[in-house]
mmCIF file with all atom_site columns, C-alpha atoms in Angstrom:
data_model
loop_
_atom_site.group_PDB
_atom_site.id
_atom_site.type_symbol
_atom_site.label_atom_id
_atom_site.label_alt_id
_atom_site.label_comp_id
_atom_site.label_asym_id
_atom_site.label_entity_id
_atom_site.label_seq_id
_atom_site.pdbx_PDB_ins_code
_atom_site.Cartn_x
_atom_site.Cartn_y
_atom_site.Cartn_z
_atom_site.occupancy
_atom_site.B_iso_or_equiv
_atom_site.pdbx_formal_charge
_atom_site.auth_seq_id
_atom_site.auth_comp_id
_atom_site.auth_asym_id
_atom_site.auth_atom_id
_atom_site.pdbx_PDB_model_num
ATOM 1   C CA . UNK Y 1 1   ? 20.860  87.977 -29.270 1.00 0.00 ? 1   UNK Y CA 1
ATOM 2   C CA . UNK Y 1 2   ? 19.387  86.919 -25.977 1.00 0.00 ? 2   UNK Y CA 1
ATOM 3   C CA . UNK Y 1 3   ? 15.637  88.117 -27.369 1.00 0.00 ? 3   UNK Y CA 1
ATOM 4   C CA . UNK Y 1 4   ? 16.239  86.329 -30.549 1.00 0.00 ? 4   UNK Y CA 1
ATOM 5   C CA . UNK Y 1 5   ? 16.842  82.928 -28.481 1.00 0.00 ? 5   UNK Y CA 1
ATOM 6   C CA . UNK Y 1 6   ? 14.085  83.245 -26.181 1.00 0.00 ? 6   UNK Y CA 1
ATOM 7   C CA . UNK Y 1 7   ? 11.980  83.512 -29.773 1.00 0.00 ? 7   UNK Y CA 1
ATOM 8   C CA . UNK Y 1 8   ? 13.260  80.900 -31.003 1.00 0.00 ? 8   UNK Y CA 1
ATOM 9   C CA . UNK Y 1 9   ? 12.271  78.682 -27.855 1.00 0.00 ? 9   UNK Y CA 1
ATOM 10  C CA . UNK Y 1 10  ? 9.014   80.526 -27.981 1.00 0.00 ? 10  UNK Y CA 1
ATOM 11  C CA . UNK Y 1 11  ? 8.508   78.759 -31.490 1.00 0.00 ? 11  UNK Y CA 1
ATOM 12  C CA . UNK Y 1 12  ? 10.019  75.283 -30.255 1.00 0.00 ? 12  UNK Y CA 1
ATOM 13  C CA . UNK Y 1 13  ? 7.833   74.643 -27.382 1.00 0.00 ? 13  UNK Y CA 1
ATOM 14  C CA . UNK Y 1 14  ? 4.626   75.956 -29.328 1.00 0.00 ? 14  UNK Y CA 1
ATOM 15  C CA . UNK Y 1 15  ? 5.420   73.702 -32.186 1.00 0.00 ? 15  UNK Y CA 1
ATOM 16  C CA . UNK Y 1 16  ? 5.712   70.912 -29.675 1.00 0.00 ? 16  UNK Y CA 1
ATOM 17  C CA . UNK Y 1 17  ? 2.887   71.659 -27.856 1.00 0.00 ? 17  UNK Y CA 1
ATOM 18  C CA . UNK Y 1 18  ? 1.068   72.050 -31.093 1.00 0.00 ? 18  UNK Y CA 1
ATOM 19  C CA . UNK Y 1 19  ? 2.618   68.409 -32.265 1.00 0.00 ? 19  UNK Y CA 1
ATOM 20  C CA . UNK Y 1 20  ? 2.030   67.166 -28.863 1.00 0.00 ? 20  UNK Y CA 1
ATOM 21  C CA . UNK Y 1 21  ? -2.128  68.163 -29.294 1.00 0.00 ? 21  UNK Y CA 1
ATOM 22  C CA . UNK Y 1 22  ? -1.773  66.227 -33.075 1.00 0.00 ? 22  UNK Y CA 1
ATOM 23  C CA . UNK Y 1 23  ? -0.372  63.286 -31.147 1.00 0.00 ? 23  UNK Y CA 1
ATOM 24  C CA . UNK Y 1 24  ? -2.546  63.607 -28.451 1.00 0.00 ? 24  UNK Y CA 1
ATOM 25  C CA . UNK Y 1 25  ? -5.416  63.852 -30.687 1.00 0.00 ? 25  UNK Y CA 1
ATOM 26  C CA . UNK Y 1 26  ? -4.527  60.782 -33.206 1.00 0.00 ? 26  UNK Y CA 1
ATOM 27  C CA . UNK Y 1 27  ? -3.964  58.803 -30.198 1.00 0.00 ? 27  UNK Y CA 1
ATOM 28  C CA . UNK Y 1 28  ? -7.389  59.538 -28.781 1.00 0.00 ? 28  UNK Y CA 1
ATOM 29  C CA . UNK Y 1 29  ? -8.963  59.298 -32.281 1.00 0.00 ? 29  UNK Y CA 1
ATOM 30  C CA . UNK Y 1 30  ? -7.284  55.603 -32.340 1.00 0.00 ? 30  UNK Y CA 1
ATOM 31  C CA . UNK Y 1 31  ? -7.469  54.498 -29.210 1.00 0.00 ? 31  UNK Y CA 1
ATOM 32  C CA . UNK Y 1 32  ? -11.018 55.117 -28.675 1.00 0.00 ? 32  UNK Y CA 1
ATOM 33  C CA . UNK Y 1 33  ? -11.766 53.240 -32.787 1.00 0.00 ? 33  UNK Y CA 1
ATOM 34  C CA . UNK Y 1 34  ? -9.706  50.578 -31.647 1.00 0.00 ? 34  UNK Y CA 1
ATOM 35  C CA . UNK Y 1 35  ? -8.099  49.761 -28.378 1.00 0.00 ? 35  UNK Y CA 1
ATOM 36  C CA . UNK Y 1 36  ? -4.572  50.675 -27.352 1.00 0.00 ? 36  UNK Y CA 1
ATOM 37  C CA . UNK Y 1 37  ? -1.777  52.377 -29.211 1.00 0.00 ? 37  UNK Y CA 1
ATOM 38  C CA . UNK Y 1 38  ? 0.562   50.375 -31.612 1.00 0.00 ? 38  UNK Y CA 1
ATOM 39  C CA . UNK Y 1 39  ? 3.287   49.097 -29.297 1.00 0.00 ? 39  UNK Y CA 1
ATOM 40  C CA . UNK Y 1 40  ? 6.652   48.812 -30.470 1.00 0.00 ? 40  UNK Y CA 1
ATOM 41  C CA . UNK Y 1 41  ? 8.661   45.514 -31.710 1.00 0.00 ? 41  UNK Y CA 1
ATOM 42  C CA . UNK Y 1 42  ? 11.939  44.927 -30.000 1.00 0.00 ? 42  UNK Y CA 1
ATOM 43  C CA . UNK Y 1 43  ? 14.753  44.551 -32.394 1.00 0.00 ? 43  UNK Y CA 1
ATOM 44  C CA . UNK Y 1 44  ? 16.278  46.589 -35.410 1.00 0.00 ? 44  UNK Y CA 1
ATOM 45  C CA . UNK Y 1 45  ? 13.918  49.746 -37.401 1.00 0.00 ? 45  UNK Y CA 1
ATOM 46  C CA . UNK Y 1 46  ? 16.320  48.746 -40.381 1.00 0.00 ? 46  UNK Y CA 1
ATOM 47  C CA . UNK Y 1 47  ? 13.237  46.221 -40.919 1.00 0.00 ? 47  UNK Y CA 1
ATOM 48  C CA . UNK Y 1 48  ? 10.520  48.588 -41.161 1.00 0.00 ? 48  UNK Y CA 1
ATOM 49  C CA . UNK Y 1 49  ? 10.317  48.038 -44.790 1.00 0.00 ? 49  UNK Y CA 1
ATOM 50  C CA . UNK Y 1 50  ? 8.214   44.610 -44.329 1.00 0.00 ? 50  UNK Y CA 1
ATOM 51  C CA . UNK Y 1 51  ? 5.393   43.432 -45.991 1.00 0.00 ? 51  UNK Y CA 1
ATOM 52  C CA . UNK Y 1 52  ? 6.090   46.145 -48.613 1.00 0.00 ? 52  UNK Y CA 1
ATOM 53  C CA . UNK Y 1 53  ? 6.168   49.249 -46.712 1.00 0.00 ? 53  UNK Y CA 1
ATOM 54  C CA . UNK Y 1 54  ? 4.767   51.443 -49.236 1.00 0.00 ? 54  UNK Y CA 1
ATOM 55  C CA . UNK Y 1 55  ? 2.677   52.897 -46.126 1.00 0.00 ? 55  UNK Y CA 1
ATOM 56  C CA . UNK Y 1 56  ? 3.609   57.101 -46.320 1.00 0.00 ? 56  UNK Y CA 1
ATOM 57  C CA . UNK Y 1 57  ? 7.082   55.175 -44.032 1.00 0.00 ? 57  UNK Y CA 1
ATOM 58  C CA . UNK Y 1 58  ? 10.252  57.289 -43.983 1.00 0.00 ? 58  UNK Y CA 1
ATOM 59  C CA . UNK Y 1 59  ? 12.560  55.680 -42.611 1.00 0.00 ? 59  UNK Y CA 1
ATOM 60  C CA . UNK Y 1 60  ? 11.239  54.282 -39.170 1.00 0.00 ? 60  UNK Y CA 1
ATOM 61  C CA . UNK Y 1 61  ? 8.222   56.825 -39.134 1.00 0.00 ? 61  UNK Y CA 1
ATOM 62  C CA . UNK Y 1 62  ? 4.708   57.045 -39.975 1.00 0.00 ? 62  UNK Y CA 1
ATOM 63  C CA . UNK Y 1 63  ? 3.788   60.145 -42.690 1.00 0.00 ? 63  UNK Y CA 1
ATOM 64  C CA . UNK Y 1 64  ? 0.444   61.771 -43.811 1.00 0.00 ? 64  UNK Y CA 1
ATOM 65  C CA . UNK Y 1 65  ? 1.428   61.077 -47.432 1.00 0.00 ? 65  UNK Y CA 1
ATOM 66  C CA . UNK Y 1 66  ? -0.350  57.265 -46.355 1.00 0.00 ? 66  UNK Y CA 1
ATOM 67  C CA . UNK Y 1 67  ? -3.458  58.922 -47.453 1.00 0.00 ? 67  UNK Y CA 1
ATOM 68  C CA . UNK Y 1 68  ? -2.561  58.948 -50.994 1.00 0.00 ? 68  UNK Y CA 1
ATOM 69  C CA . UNK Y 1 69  ? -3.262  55.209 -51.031 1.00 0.00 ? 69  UNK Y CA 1
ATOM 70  C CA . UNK Y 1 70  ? -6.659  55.517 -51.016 1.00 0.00 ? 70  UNK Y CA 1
ATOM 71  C CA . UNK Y 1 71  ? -7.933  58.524 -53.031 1.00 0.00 ? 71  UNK Y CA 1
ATOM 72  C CA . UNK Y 1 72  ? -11.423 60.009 -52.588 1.00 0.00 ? 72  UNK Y CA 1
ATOM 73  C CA . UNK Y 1 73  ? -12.476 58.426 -55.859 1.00 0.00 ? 73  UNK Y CA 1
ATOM 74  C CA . UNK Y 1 74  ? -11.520 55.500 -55.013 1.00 0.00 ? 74  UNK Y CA 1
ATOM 75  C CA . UNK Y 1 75  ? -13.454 55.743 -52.208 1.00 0.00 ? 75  UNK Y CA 1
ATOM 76  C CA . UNK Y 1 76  ? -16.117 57.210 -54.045 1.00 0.00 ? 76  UNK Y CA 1
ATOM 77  C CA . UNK Y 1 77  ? -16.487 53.992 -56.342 1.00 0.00 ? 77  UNK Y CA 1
ATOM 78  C CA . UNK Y 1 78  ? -16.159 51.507 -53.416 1.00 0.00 ? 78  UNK Y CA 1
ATOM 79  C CA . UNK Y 1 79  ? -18.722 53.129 -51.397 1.00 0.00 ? 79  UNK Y CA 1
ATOM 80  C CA . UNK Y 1 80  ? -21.024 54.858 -54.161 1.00 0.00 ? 80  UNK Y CA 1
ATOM 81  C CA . UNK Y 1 81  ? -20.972 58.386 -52.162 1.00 0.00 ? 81  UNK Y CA 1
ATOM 82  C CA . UNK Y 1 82  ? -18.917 61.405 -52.909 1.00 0.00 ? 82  UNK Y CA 1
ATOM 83  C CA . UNK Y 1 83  ? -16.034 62.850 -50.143 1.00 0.00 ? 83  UNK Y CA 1
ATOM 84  C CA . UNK Y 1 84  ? -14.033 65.038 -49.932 1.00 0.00 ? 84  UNK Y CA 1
ATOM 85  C CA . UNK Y 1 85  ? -10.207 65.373 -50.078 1.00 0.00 ? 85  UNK Y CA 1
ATOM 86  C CA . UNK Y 1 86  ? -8.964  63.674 -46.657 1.00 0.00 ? 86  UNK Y CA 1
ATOM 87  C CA . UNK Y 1 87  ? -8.080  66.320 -42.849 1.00 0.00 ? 87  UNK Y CA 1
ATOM 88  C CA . UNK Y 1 88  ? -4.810  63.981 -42.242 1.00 0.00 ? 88  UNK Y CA 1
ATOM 89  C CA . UNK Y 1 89  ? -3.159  64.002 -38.986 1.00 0.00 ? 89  UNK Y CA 1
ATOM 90  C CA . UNK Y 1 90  ? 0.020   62.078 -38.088 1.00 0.00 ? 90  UNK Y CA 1
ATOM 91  C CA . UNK Y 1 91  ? 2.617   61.154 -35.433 1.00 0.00 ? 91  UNK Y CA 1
ATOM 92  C CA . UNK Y 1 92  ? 5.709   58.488 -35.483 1.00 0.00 ? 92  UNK Y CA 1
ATOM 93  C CA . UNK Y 1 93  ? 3.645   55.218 -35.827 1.00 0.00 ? 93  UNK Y CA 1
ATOM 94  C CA . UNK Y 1 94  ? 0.285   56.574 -36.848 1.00 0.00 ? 94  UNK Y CA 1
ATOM 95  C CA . UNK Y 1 95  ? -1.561  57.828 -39.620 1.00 0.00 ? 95  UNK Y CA 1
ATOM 96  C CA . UNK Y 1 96  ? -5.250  58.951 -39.315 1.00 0.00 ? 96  UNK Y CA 1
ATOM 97  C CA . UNK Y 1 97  ? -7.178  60.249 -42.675 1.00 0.00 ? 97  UNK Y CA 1
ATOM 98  C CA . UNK Y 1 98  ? -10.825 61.641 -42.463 1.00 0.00 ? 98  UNK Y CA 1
ATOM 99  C CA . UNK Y 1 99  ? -13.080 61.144 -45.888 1.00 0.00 ? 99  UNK Y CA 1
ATOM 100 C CA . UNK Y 1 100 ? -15.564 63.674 -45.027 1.00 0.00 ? 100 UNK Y CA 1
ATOM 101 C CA . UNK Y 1 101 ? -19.308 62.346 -47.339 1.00 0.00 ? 101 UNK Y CA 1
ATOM 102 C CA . UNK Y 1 102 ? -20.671 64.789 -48.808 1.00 0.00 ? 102 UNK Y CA 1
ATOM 103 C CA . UNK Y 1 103 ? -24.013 65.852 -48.059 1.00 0.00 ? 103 UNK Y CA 1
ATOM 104 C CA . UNK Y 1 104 ? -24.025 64.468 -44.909 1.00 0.00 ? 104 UNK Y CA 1
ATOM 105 C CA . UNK Y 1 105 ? -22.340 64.056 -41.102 1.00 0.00 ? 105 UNK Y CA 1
ATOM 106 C CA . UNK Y 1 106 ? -20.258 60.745 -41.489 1.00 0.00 ? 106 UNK Y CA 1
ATOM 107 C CA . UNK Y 1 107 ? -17.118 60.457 -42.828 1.00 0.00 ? 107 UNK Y CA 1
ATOM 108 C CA . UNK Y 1 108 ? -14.859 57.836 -43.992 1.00 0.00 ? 108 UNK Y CA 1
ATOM 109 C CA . UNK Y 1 109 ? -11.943 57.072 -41.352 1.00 0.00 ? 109 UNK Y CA 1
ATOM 110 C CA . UNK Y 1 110 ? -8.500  55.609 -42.436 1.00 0.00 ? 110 UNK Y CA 1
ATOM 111 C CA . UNK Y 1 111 ? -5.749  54.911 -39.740 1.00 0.00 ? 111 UNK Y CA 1
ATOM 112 C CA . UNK Y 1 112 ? -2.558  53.629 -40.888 1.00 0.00 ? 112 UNK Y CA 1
ATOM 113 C CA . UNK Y 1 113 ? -0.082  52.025 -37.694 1.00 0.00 ? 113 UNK Y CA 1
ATOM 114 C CA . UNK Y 1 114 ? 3.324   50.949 -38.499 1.00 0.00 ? 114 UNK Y CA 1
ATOM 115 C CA . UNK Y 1 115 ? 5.230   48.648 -35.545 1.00 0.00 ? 115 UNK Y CA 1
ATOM 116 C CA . UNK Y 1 116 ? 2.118   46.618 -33.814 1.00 0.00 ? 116 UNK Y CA 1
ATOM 117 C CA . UNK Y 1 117 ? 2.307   43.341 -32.097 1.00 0.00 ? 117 UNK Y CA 1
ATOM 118 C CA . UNK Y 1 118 ? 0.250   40.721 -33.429 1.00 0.00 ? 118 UNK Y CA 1
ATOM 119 C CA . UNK Y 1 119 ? -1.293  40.831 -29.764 1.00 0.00 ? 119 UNK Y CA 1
ATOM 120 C CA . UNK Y 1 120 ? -2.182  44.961 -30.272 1.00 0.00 ? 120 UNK Y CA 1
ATOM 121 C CA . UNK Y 1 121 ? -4.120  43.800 -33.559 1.00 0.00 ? 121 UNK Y CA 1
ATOM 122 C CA . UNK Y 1 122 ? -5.742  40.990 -32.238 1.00 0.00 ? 122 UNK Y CA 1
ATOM 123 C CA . UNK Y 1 123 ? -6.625  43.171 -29.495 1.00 0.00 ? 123 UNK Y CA 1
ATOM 124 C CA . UNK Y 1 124 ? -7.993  45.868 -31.673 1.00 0.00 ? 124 UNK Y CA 1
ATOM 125 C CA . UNK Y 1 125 ? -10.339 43.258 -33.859 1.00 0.00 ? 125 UNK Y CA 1
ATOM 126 C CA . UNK Y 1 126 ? -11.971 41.957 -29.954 1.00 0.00 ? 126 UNK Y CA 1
ATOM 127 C CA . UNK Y 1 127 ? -12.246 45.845 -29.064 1.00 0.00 ? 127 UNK Y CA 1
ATOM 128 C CA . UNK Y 1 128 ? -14.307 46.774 -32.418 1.00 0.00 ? 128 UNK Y CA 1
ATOM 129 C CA . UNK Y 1 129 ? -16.366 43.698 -32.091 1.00 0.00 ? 129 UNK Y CA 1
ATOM 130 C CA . UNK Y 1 130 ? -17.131 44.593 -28.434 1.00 0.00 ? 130 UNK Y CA 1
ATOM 131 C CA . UNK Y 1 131 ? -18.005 47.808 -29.074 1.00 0.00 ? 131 UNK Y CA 1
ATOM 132 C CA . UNK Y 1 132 ? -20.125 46.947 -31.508 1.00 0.00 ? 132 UNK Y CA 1
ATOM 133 C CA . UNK Y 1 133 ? -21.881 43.747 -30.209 1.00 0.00 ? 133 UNK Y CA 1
ATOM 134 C CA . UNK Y 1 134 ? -20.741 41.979 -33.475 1.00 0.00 ? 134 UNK Y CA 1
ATOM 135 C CA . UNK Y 1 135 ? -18.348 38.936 -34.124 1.00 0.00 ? 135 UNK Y CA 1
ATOM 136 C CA . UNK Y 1 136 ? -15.217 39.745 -36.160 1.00 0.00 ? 136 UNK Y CA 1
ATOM 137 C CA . UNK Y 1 137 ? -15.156 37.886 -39.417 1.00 0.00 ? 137 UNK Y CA 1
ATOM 138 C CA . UNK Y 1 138 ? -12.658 36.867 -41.261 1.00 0.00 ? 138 UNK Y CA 1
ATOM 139 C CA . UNK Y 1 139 ? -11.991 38.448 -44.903 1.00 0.00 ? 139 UNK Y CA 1
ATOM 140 C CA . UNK Y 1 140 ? -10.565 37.413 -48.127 1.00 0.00 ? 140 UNK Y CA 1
ATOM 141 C CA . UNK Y 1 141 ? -8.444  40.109 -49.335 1.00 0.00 ? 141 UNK Y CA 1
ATOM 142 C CA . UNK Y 1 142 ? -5.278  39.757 -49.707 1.00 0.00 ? 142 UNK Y CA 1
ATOM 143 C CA . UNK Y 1 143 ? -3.518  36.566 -49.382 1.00 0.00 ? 143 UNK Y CA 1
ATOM 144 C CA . UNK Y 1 144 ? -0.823  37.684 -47.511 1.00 0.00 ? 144 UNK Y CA 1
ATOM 145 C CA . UNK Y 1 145 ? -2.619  40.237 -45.457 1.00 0.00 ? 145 UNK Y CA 1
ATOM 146 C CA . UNK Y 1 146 ? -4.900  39.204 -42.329 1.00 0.00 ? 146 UNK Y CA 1
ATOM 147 C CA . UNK Y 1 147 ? -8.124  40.844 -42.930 1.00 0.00 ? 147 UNK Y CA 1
ATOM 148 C CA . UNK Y 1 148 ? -11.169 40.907 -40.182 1.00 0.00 ? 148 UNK Y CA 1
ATOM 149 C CA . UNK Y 1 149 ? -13.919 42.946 -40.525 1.00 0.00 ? 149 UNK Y CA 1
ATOM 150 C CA . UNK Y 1 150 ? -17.090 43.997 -37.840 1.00 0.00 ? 150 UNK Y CA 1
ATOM 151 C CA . UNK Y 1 151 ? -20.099 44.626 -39.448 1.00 0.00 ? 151 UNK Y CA 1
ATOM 152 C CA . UNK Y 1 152 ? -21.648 48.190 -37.894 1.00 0.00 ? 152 UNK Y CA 1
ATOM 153 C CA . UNK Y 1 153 ? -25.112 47.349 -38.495 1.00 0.00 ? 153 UNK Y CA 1
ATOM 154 C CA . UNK Y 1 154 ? -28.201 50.233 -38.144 1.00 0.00 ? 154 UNK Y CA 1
ATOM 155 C CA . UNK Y 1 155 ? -25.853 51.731 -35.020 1.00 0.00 ? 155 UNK Y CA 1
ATOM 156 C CA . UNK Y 1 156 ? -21.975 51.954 -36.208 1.00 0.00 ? 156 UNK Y CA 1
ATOM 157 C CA . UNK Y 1 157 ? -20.173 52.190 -39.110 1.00 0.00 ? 157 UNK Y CA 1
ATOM 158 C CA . UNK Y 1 158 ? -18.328 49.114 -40.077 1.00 0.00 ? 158 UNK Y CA 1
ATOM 159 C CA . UNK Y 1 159 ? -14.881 48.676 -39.585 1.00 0.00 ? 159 UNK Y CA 1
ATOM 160 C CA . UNK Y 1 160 ? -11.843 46.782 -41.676 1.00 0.00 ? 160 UNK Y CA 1
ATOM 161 C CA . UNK Y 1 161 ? -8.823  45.898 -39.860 1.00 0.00 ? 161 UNK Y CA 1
ATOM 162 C CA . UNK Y 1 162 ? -6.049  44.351 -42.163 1.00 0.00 ? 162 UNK Y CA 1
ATOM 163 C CA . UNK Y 1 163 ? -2.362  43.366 -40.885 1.00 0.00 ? 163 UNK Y CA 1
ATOM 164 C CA . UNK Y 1 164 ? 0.725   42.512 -42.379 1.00 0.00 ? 164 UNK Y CA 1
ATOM 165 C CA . UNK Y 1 165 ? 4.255   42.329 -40.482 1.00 0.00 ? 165 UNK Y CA 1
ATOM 166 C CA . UNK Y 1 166 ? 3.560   44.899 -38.425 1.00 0.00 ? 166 UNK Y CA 1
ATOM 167 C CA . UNK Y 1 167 ? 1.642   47.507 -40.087 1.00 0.00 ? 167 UNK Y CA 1
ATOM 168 C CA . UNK Y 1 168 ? -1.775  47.747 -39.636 1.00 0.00 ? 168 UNK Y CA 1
ATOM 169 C CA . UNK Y 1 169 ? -4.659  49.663 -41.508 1.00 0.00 ? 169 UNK Y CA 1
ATOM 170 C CA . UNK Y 1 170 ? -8.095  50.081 -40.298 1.00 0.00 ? 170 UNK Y CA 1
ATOM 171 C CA . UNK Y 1 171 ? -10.614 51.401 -42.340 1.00 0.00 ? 171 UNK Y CA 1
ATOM 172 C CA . UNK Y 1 172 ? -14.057 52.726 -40.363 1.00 0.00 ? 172 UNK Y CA 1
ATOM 173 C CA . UNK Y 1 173 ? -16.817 53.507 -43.079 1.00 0.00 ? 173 UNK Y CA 1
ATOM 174 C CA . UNK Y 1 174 ? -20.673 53.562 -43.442 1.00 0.00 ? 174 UNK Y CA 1
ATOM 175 C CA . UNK Y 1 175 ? -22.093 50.701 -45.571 1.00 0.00 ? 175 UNK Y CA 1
ATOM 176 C CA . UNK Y 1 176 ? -21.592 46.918 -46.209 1.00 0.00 ? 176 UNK Y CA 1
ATOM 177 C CA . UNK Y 1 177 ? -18.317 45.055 -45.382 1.00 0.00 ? 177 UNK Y CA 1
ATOM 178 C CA . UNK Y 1 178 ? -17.995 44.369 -49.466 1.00 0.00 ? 178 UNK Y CA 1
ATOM 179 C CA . UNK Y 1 179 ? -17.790 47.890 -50.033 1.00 0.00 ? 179 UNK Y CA 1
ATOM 180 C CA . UNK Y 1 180 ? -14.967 48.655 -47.724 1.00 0.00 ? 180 UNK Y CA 1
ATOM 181 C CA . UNK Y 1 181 ? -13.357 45.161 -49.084 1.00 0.00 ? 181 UNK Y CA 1
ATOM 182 C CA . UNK Y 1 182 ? -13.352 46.768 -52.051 1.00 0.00 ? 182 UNK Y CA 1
ATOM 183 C CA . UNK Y 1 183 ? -11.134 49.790 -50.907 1.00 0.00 ? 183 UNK Y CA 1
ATOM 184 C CA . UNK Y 1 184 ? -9.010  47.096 -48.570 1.00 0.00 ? 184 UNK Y CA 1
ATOM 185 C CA . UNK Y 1 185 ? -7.804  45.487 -51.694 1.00 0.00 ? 185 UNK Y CA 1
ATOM 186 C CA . UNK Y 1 186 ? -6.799  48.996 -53.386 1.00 0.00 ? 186 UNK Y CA 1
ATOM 187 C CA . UNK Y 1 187 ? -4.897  49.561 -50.042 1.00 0.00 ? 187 UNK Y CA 1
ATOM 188 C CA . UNK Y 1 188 ? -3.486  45.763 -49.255 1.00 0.00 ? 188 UNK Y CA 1
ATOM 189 C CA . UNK Y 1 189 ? -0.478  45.708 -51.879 1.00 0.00 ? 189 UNK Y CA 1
ATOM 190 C CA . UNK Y 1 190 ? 1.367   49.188 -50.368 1.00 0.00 ? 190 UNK Y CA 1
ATOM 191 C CA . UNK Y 1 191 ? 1.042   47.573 -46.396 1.00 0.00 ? 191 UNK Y CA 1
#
């Protein structure tokens, strides 16, 4: 009995050191695309569902299943490149899909937050624009969803932040800003 417990915590703290490194990892993956991590909203979860909520939410935490909003064709008709199914890695409040392009090293990124402060999204548009020595501009997608997006130029990919309530989606992709429009508005209605 006593050998069977110590396997069992064995499994427990490998699983959360493993879950720890996924966390660890989407953090780093998002904090270093753009700025700090989603900070939480004081007050009830029983409002998560705003704006929609279709994002992969259960309950009052974030799920891989996000990346089903934005299928590799779709992608492949917004940006006019072939990629491959999404890597997907998740935590509470975060979502982070990877488009691999075929045929060559970039990829297609895809982070969906739940819970940020207007001030963590505002903060994440000045942080993309900085590291890119662009201006944010603002984008017509969605009526009720804030859109801004930093063109990469010749250096960066360009990247799509949209907000509603407090769910955020950024979408970091190779090409012009009207192709990643283009997979914003597939994405907008679920937020």
């Amino acid at each position: 009995m006593q050998a069977r417990t110590r396997r069992r915590l064995g499994l427990v703290a490998s699983f959360g050191l493993v879950g720890g490194c996924i966390a660890a990892g989407t953090y780093a993956v998002v904090s270093g695309a753009i700025g700090p991590s989603p900070e939480p909203i004081a007050g009830s979860m029983s409002g998560m569902s705003m704006g929609g909520g279709a994002m992969g939410m259960v309950g009052s935490t974030m799920s891989a299943s996000s990346c089903r909003l934005l299928s590799p064709s779709a992608i492949d008709a917004a940006l006019g490149r072939l990629v491959a199914a999404p890597h997907s890695a998740s935590s509470d409040l975060v979502a982070h899909c990877t488009y691999d392009i075929h045929g060559t090293t970039s990829a297609v990124a895809v982070t969906f937050m739940m819970r940020v402060q207007p001030s963590s999204f505002e903060h994440s548009v000045s942080s993309m624009a900085a590291a890119r020595g662009a201006t944010a501009r603002h984008c017509a997608v969605d009526p009720s969803v804030r859109c801004e997006v930093v063109d990469g130029g010749q250096a960066s990919p360009t990247a799509l932040l949209l907000y509603r309530g407090t769910n955020q989606v950024v979408i970091v992709a190779p090409g012009a800003a009207s192709r990643l429009e283009q997979m914003a508005r597939i994405v907008a209605p679920s937020m």
